[in-house]
């Protein structure tokens, strides 16, 4: 498990939301932390290098820009790696996890349109020989606003 | 509806999202670098992002983390089959627990998957998360409903949503 220094914790707790949308955002963060802009950039690069920071970027609300859905599949255990590979090969798949239970492969697809989402699922079904179960969102109660460490 | 607040992303907005899908560059003027790749001004990139944030197309803009390297490996998805007229009440009771990270309704898939209410708990220790699940079911009065707990095992892929294949524009190297 990775450990974080105090400055890294401050960065993570301070800017999962509310990142400055200004010309020199890292300088703004640096001023708040009383370190240099170069240090902020270096700390972020190090967090990314270590796999802790996925990216500085946007978390987009489902079904605004893209049509998205959670999808589940029930795969024979000895074929799971193979089918997971087929699923991961689709660029529009952005999460893909093995979970305990009968439905053991779970992934999220976000496509430019619902039609394209269905084309992707049909292709996964054809390549894998397994059916997909589409479980689209109908209402969000509690959403990803980051977490405190 | 006020045009500024319409939750609509135009093609140029999607280009901006596509250009930063791998992450905003880590340099002094990151939006200028994105702008250059798109043939836009720096101000336009910033104002498109600000508008998408203000109107709710974006839930947030900032550091997006991976849970697992920080030790959050006990990741449980709980699913419940709850009658439609009870769902709102159940969801409100669930999100009152601070260890719940996400809570959603999804369409069930009958007959094999009747569950319509989902929530997630991300924890560092499986035993603690299992205790939280028991506490949640009791305190949110969910014991009478059919449910399943699905802990995650292997992660095959985790990225942000991809927009570049839709627009076929250049992605800026972070």
Short mmCIF file of C-alpha atoms in Angstrom, two decimals:
data_model
loop_
_atom_site.label_atom_id
_atom_site.label_comp_id
_atom_site.label_asym_id
_atom_site.label_seq_id
_atom_site.Cartn_x
_atom_site.Cartn_y
_atom_site.Cartn_z
CA UNK A 1 0.00 0.00 0.00
CA UNK A 2 1.22 3.49 -0.87
CA UNK A 3 1.77 6.07 1.81
CA UNK A 4 1.26 9.79 1.37
CA UNK A 5 3.18 12.70 2.80
CA UNK A 6 1.36 15.64 4.41
CA UNK A 7 1.52 17.82 1.32
CA UNK A 8 0.14 15.03 -0.87
CA UNK A 9 -2.73 14.56 1.56
CA UNK A 10 -3.48 18.28 1.41
CA UNK A 11 -3.53 18.17 -2.39
CA UNK A 12 -5.81 15.13 -2.43
CA UNK A 13 -8.20 16.43 0.20
CA UNK A 14 -8.28 19.93 -1.24
CA UNK A 15 -8.77 19.53 -4.98
CA UNK A 16 -10.87 16.50 -5.87
CA UNK A 17 -13.49 19.10 -6.65
CA UNK A 18 -13.17 22.82 -7.11
CA UNK A 19 -9.98 22.64 -9.16
CA UNK A 20 -9.18 26.23 -10.25
CA UNK A 21 -10.40 26.82 -13.79
CA UNK A 22 -7.90 29.63 -14.33
CA UNK A 23 -4.90 30.08 -16.61
CA UNK A 24 -2.38 28.92 -14.03
CA UNK A 25 -4.29 26.51 -11.82
CA UNK A 26 -1.24 24.90 -10.26
CA UNK A 27 0.07 28.33 -9.25
CA UNK A 28 -3.25 29.02 -7.51
CA UNK A 29 -3.00 25.71 -5.62
CA UNK A 30 0.64 26.45 -4.81
CA UNK A 31 -0.32 29.80 -3.29
CA UNK A 32 -2.92 28.10 -1.07
CA UNK A 33 -0.36 25.51 0.06
CA UNK A 34 2.48 28.03 0.34
CA UNK A 35 4.76 26.03 -1.92
CA UNK A 36 5.93 26.69 -5.47
CA UNK A 37 4.00 25.99 -8.66
CA UNK A 38 6.80 23.65 -9.75
CA UNK A 39 6.42 21.69 -6.51
CA UNK A 40 2.68 21.23 -7.07
CA UNK A 41 3.31 19.96 -10.58
CA UNK A 42 6.02 17.64 -9.29
CA UNK A 43 3.79 16.26 -6.51
CA UNK A 44 0.95 15.59 -8.97
CA UNK A 45 3.33 13.91 -11.41
CA UNK A 46 4.62 11.70 -8.62
CA UNK A 47 1.09 10.74 -7.51
CA UNK A 48 0.30 9.83 -11.10
CA UNK A 49 3.51 7.86 -11.53
CA UNK A 50 2.64 5.85 -8.41
CA UNK A 51 -0.85 5.03 -9.68
CA UNK A 52 -2.64 7.01 -6.95
CA UNK A 53 -3.76 9.85 -9.20
CA UNK A 54 -5.69 8.60 -12.19
CA UNK A 55 -5.85 12.07 -13.73
CA UNK A 56 -6.66 15.71 -13.16
CA UNK A 57 -9.91 15.97 -15.04
CA UNK A 58 -13.64 15.90 -15.33
CA UNK A 59 -16.06 13.42 -13.83
CA UNK A 60 -19.00 13.62 -16.20
CA UNK A 61 -22.58 12.95 -15.11
CA UNK A 62 -23.89 9.75 -16.73
CA UNK A 63 -26.18 10.13 -19.71
CA UNK A 64 -25.40 13.79 -20.41
CA UNK A 65 -22.56 13.65 -22.91
CA UNK A 66 -22.57 9.89 -23.36
CA UNK A 67 -25.13 7.09 -23.08
CA UNK A 68 -23.83 4.82 -20.37
CA UNK A 69 -24.79 1.71 -18.49
CA UNK A 70 -23.52 -0.78 -15.98
CA UNK A 71 -23.39 -4.22 -17.56
CA UNK A 72 -23.07 -7.62 -15.89
CA UNK A 73 -22.15 -11.05 -17.26
CA UNK A 74 -22.18 -14.56 -15.88
CA UNK A 75 -18.96 -16.19 -17.11
CA UNK A 76 -17.55 -19.65 -16.48
CA UNK A 77 -14.59 -19.11 -14.10
CA UNK A 78 -12.03 -20.66 -16.45
CA UNK A 79 -13.11 -18.32 -19.26
CA UNK A 80 -13.23 -15.16 -17.18
CA UNK A 81 -9.78 -13.83 -18.13
CA UNK A 82 -10.48 -14.40 -21.80
CA UNK A 83 -13.87 -12.66 -21.74
CA UNK A 84 -12.53 -9.83 -19.55
CA UNK A 85 -9.92 -9.25 -22.25
CA UNK A 86 -12.64 -8.98 -24.91
CA UNK A 87 -14.50 -6.46 -22.75
CA UNK A 88 -11.39 -4.39 -21.94
CA UNK A 89 -10.50 -4.22 -25.63
CA UNK A 90 -13.52 -1.96 -26.19
CA UNK A 91 -12.27 1.63 -25.77
CA UNK A 92 -15.72 2.73 -24.54
CA UNK A 93 -15.51 0.40 -21.53
CA UNK A 94 -14.13 2.42 -18.63
CA UNK A 95 -14.49 0.14 -15.60
CA UNK A 96 -14.24 -3.62 -15.63
CA UNK A 97 -14.19 -5.66 -12.42
CA UNK A 98 -14.51 -9.24 -11.32
CA UNK A 99 -17.00 -9.57 -8.46
CA UNK A 100 -18.03 -12.42 -6.20
CA UNK A 101 -21.26 -14.15 -7.17
CA UNK A 102 -22.97 -15.71 -10.13
CA UNK A 103 -22.78 -12.49 -12.14
CA UNK A 104 -19.01 -12.24 -11.94
CA UNK A 105 -17.98 -9.68 -14.57
CA UNK A 106 -19.15 -6.07 -14.17
CA UNK A 107 -18.30 -3.18 -16.41
CA UNK A 108 -19.42 0.31 -17.41
CA UNK A 109 -19.83 1.34 -21.05
CA UNK A 110 -20.18 4.98 -22.11
CA UNK A 111 -20.88 5.46 -25.82
CA UNK A 112 -21.75 8.54 -27.89
CA UNK A 113 -25.33 7.25 -28.30
CA UNK A 114 -27.61 4.47 -27.08
CA UNK A 115 -27.43 2.86 -30.54
CA UNK A 116 -23.64 2.71 -30.31
CA UNK A 117 -23.85 1.32 -26.79
CA UNK A 118 -26.01 -1.52 -28.13
CA UNK A 119 -23.58 -2.15 -30.99
CA UNK A 120 -20.74 -2.50 -28.47
CA UNK A 121 -22.72 -4.94 -26.30
CA UNK A 122 -23.71 -6.99 -29.37
CA UNK A 123 -20.05 -7.19 -30.39
CA UNK A 124 -19.02 -8.34 -26.90
CA UNK A 125 -21.75 -11.00 -26.97
CA UNK A 126 -20.71 -12.23 -30.40
CA UNK A 127 -17.02 -12.40 -29.56
CA UNK A 128 -17.46 -13.99 -26.14
CA UNK A 129 -20.47 -16.23 -26.71
CA UNK A 130 -22.03 -14.94 -23.47
CA UNK A 131 -25.03 -12.67 -23.02
CA UNK A 132 -24.76 -9.24 -21.43
CA UNK A 133 -27.20 -7.89 -18.86
CA UNK A 134 -27.68 -4.14 -19.16
CA UNK A 135 -28.51 -2.36 -15.88
CA UNK A 136 -28.95 1.32 -16.72
CA UNK A 137 -29.12 4.02 -14.08
CA UNK A 138 -32.54 5.44 -13.33
CA UNK A 139 -31.79 7.71 -10.38
CA UNK A 140 -28.68 8.79 -8.49
CA UNK A 141 -28.98 9.49 -4.77
CA UNK A 142 -25.38 9.80 -3.76
CA UNK A 143 -22.62 10.55 -6.18
CA UNK A 144 -18.88 10.57 -6.62
CA UNK A 145 -17.62 13.75 -5.02
CA UNK A 146 -14.28 12.31 -4.06
CA UNK A 147 -13.18 11.07 -0.68
CA UNK A 148 -11.11 12.32 2.22
CA UNK A 149 -7.98 10.54 3.33
CA UNK B 1 -34.62 26.90 -19.35
CA UNK B 2 -31.79 29.40 -19.20
CA UNK B 3 -29.45 28.60 -22.08
CA UNK B 4 -26.39 28.87 -19.88
CA UNK B 5 -27.79 26.25 -17.58
CA UNK B 6 -29.09 23.84 -20.23
CA UNK B 7 -27.41 20.51 -19.60
CA UNK B 8 -26.31 20.17 -23.19
CA UNK B 9 -22.80 19.54 -24.45
CA UNK B 10 -22.14 20.71 -27.99
CA UNK B 11 -19.53 19.18 -30.32
CA UNK B 12 -16.86 21.70 -29.26
CA UNK B 13 -17.55 20.88 -25.59
CA UNK B 14 -17.08 17.18 -26.32
CA UNK B 15 -13.81 18.00 -28.08
CA UNK B 16 -12.56 19.66 -24.91
CA UNK B 17 -13.59 16.66 -22.79
CA UNK B 18 -11.91 14.33 -25.29
CA UNK B 19 -8.69 16.34 -25.23
CA UNK B 20 -8.39 15.98 -21.46
CA UNK B 21 -9.68 12.43 -21.04
CA UNK B 22 -6.21 11.16 -20.14
CA UNK B 23 -5.79 14.08 -17.78
CA UNK B 24 -5.08 17.79 -17.85
CA UNK B 25 -1.40 18.36 -18.71
CA UNK B 26 0.85 18.96 -15.72
CA UNK B 27 2.50 22.17 -16.86
CA UNK B 28 2.23 25.88 -16.04
CA UNK B 29 -0.45 26.68 -18.61
CA UNK B 30 -2.35 23.40 -19.06
CA UNK B 31 -5.44 24.93 -20.63
CA UNK B 32 -3.28 26.77 -23.17
CA UNK B 33 -1.74 23.47 -24.20
CA UNK B 34 -5.19 21.90 -24.62
CA UNK B 35 -6.33 24.99 -26.53
CA UNK B 36 -3.42 24.76 -28.91
CA UNK B 37 -4.20 21.14 -29.76
CA UNK B 38 -7.82 22.04 -30.48
CA UNK B 39 -7.29 25.32 -32.31
CA UNK B 40 -9.24 27.21 -29.64
CA UNK B 41 -8.23 30.03 -27.35
CA UNK B 42 -7.20 29.30 -23.78
CA UNK B 43 -10.15 31.39 -22.58
CA UNK B 44 -12.59 29.33 -24.63
CA UNK B 45 -11.32 26.04 -23.17
CA UNK B 46 -11.64 27.42 -19.65
CA UNK B 47 -15.09 28.91 -20.23
CA UNK B 48 -16.44 25.71 -21.82
CA UNK B 49 -15.23 23.69 -18.85
CA UNK B 50 -16.66 26.24 -16.40
CA UNK B 51 -20.03 26.18 -18.14
CA UNK B 52 -20.15 22.36 -18.16
CA UNK B 53 -19.39 22.40 -14.47
CA UNK B 54 -21.97 25.08 -13.69
CA UNK B 55 -24.77 23.30 -15.54
CA UNK B 56 -24.04 19.90 -14.04
CA UNK B 57 -22.70 18.06 -17.10
CA UNK B 58 -19.66 17.59 -14.88
CA UNK B 59 -20.12 16.35 -11.37
CA UNK B 60 -16.72 17.64 -10.46
CA UNK B 61 -13.44 18.74 -11.94
CA UNK B 62 -10.28 17.93 -10.07
CA UNK B 63 -8.07 15.12 -8.89
CA UNK B 64 -9.49 11.71 -9.78
CA UNK B 65 -7.93 9.00 -7.64
CA UNK B 66 -7.53 5.25 -7.77
CA UNK B 67 -8.80 3.62 -4.58
CA UNK B 68 -6.68 0.52 -4.61
CA UNK B 69 -3.14 1.94 -4.34
CA UNK B 70 -4.32 3.75 -1.20
CA UNK B 71 -5.36 0.45 0.32
CA UNK B 72 -9.10 0.69 -0.38
CA UNK B 73 -9.33 -2.91 -1.52
CA UNK B 74 -12.49 -4.04 0.29
CA UNK B 75 -15.02 -2.75 -2.18
CA UNK B 76 -18.57 -4.04 -1.74
CA UNK B 77 -21.53 -3.49 -4.02
CA UNK B 78 -24.83 -4.10 -2.25
CA UNK B 79 -27.98 -4.61 -4.28
CA UNK B 80 -31.55 -4.62 -2.94
CA UNK B 81 -34.93 -5.51 -4.40
CA UNK B 82 -37.19 -2.81 -3.00
CA UNK B 83 -40.78 -2.00 -4.00
CA UNK B 84 -40.94 1.19 -6.05
CA UNK B 85 -42.90 3.14 -3.47
CA UNK B 86 -40.29 2.39 -0.78
CA UNK B 87 -37.14 3.11 -2.79
CA UNK B 88 -36.75 6.81 -1.98
CA UNK B 89 -37.09 6.20 1.73
CA UNK B 90 -34.61 3.32 1.65
CA UNK B 91 -32.10 5.34 -0.38
CA UNK B 92 -32.31 8.28 2.01
CA UNK B 93 -31.65 5.94 4.92
CA UNK B 94 -28.68 4.40 3.11
CA UNK B 95 -26.95 7.67 2.18
CA UNK B 96 -27.20 8.87 5.78
CA UNK B 97 -24.29 6.47 6.48
CA UNK B 98 -21.02 8.19 5.78
CA UNK B 99 -19.22 4.99 4.79
CA UNK B 100 -21.56 4.63 1.78
CA UNK B 101 -19.70 6.07 -1.23
CA UNK B 102 -22.37 5.71 -3.94
CA UNK B 103 -26.09 4.99 -4.09
CA UNK B 104 -28.10 4.51 -7.29
CA UNK B 105 -31.32 3.09 -8.67
CA UNK B 106 -30.97 0.89 -11.71
CA UNK B 107 -33.44 -0.91 -13.91
CA UNK B 108 -33.85 -4.51 -12.78
CA UNK B 109 -33.37 -7.26 -15.34
CA UNK B 110 -36.11 -9.80 -14.81
CA UNK B 111 -36.31 -12.66 -14.14
CA UNK B 112 -32.69 -13.24 -13.14
CA UNK B 113 -31.78 -9.90 -11.57
CA UNK B 114 -34.63 -8.24 -9.67
CA UNK B 115 -32.45 -5.75 -7.78
CA UNK B 116 -33.18 -2.04 -8.26
CA UNK B 117 -31.27 -0.19 -5.51
CA UNK B 118 -27.47 -0.27 -5.41
CA UNK B 119 -24.92 1.15 -3.03
CA UNK B 120 -21.15 0.88 -2.68
CA UNK B 121 -18.86 0.79 0.31
CA UNK B 122 -15.12 1.27 -0.24
CA UNK B 123 -13.05 0.20 2.73
CA UNK B 124 -9.56 -0.92 3.64
CA UNK B 125 -10.52 -4.01 5.61
CA UNK B 126 -13.08 -6.60 4.57
CA UNK B 127 -14.14 -7.46 8.11
CA UNK B 128 -14.87 -3.82 8.85
CA UNK B 129 -16.87 -3.46 5.65
CA UNK B 130 -18.83 -6.62 6.50
CA UNK B 131 -19.68 -5.06 9.87
CA UNK B 132 -20.76 -1.86 8.15
CA UNK B 133 -23.04 -3.85 5.86
CA UNK B 134 -24.79 -5.46 8.84
CA UNK B 135 -25.11 -2.08 10.54
CA UNK B 136 -26.49 -0.52 7.36
CA UNK B 137 -29.10 -3.22 6.83
CA UNK B 138 -30.30 -2.95 10.41
CA UNK B 139 -30.33 0.81 10.76
CA UNK B 140 -31.79 1.50 7.31
CA UNK B 141 -34.43 -1.22 7.95
CA UNK B 142 -33.44 -3.23 4.91
CA UNK B 143 -33.40 -6.70 6.47
CA UNK B 144 -36.80 -7.60 5.04
CA UNK B 145 -35.75 -7.09 1.43
CA UNK B 146 -33.93 -9.50 -0.86
CA UNK B 147 -30.34 -8.41 -1.28
CA UNK B 148 -26.89 -9.52 -2.36
CA UNK B 149 -23.37 -8.38 -1.49
CA UNK B 150 -20.79 -8.50 -4.25
CA UNK B 151 -17.23 -7.77 -3.18
CA UNK B 152 -14.90 -6.87 -6.03
CA UNK B 153 -12.04 -9.22 -6.79
CA UNK B 154 -9.78 -8.39 -9.71
CA UNK B 155 -9.76 -5.03 -11.44
CA UNK B 156 -9.33 -5.54 -15.17
CA UNK B 157 -9.69 -1.89 -16.21
CA UNK B 158 -10.42 1.50 -14.71
CA UNK B 159 -10.21 4.74 -16.65
CA UNK B 160 -12.42 7.76 -17.11
CA UNK B 161 -15.09 7.77 -19.81
CA UNK B 162 -13.69 8.05 -23.31
CA UNK B 163 -14.89 10.77 -25.64
CA UNK B 164 -12.11 10.86 -28.22
CA UNK B 165 -13.41 7.93 -30.27
CA UNK B 166 -16.65 9.84 -30.71
CA UNK B 167 -15.05 13.02 -31.96
CA UNK B 168 -11.83 11.67 -33.45
CA UNK B 169 -9.87 14.67 -32.33
CA UNK B 170 -6.38 14.80 -30.94
CA UNK B 171 -5.89 13.88 -27.35
CA UNK B 172 -3.38 16.00 -25.50
CA UNK B 173 -0.60 14.06 -23.84
CA UNK B 174 -0.74 14.89 -20.17
#
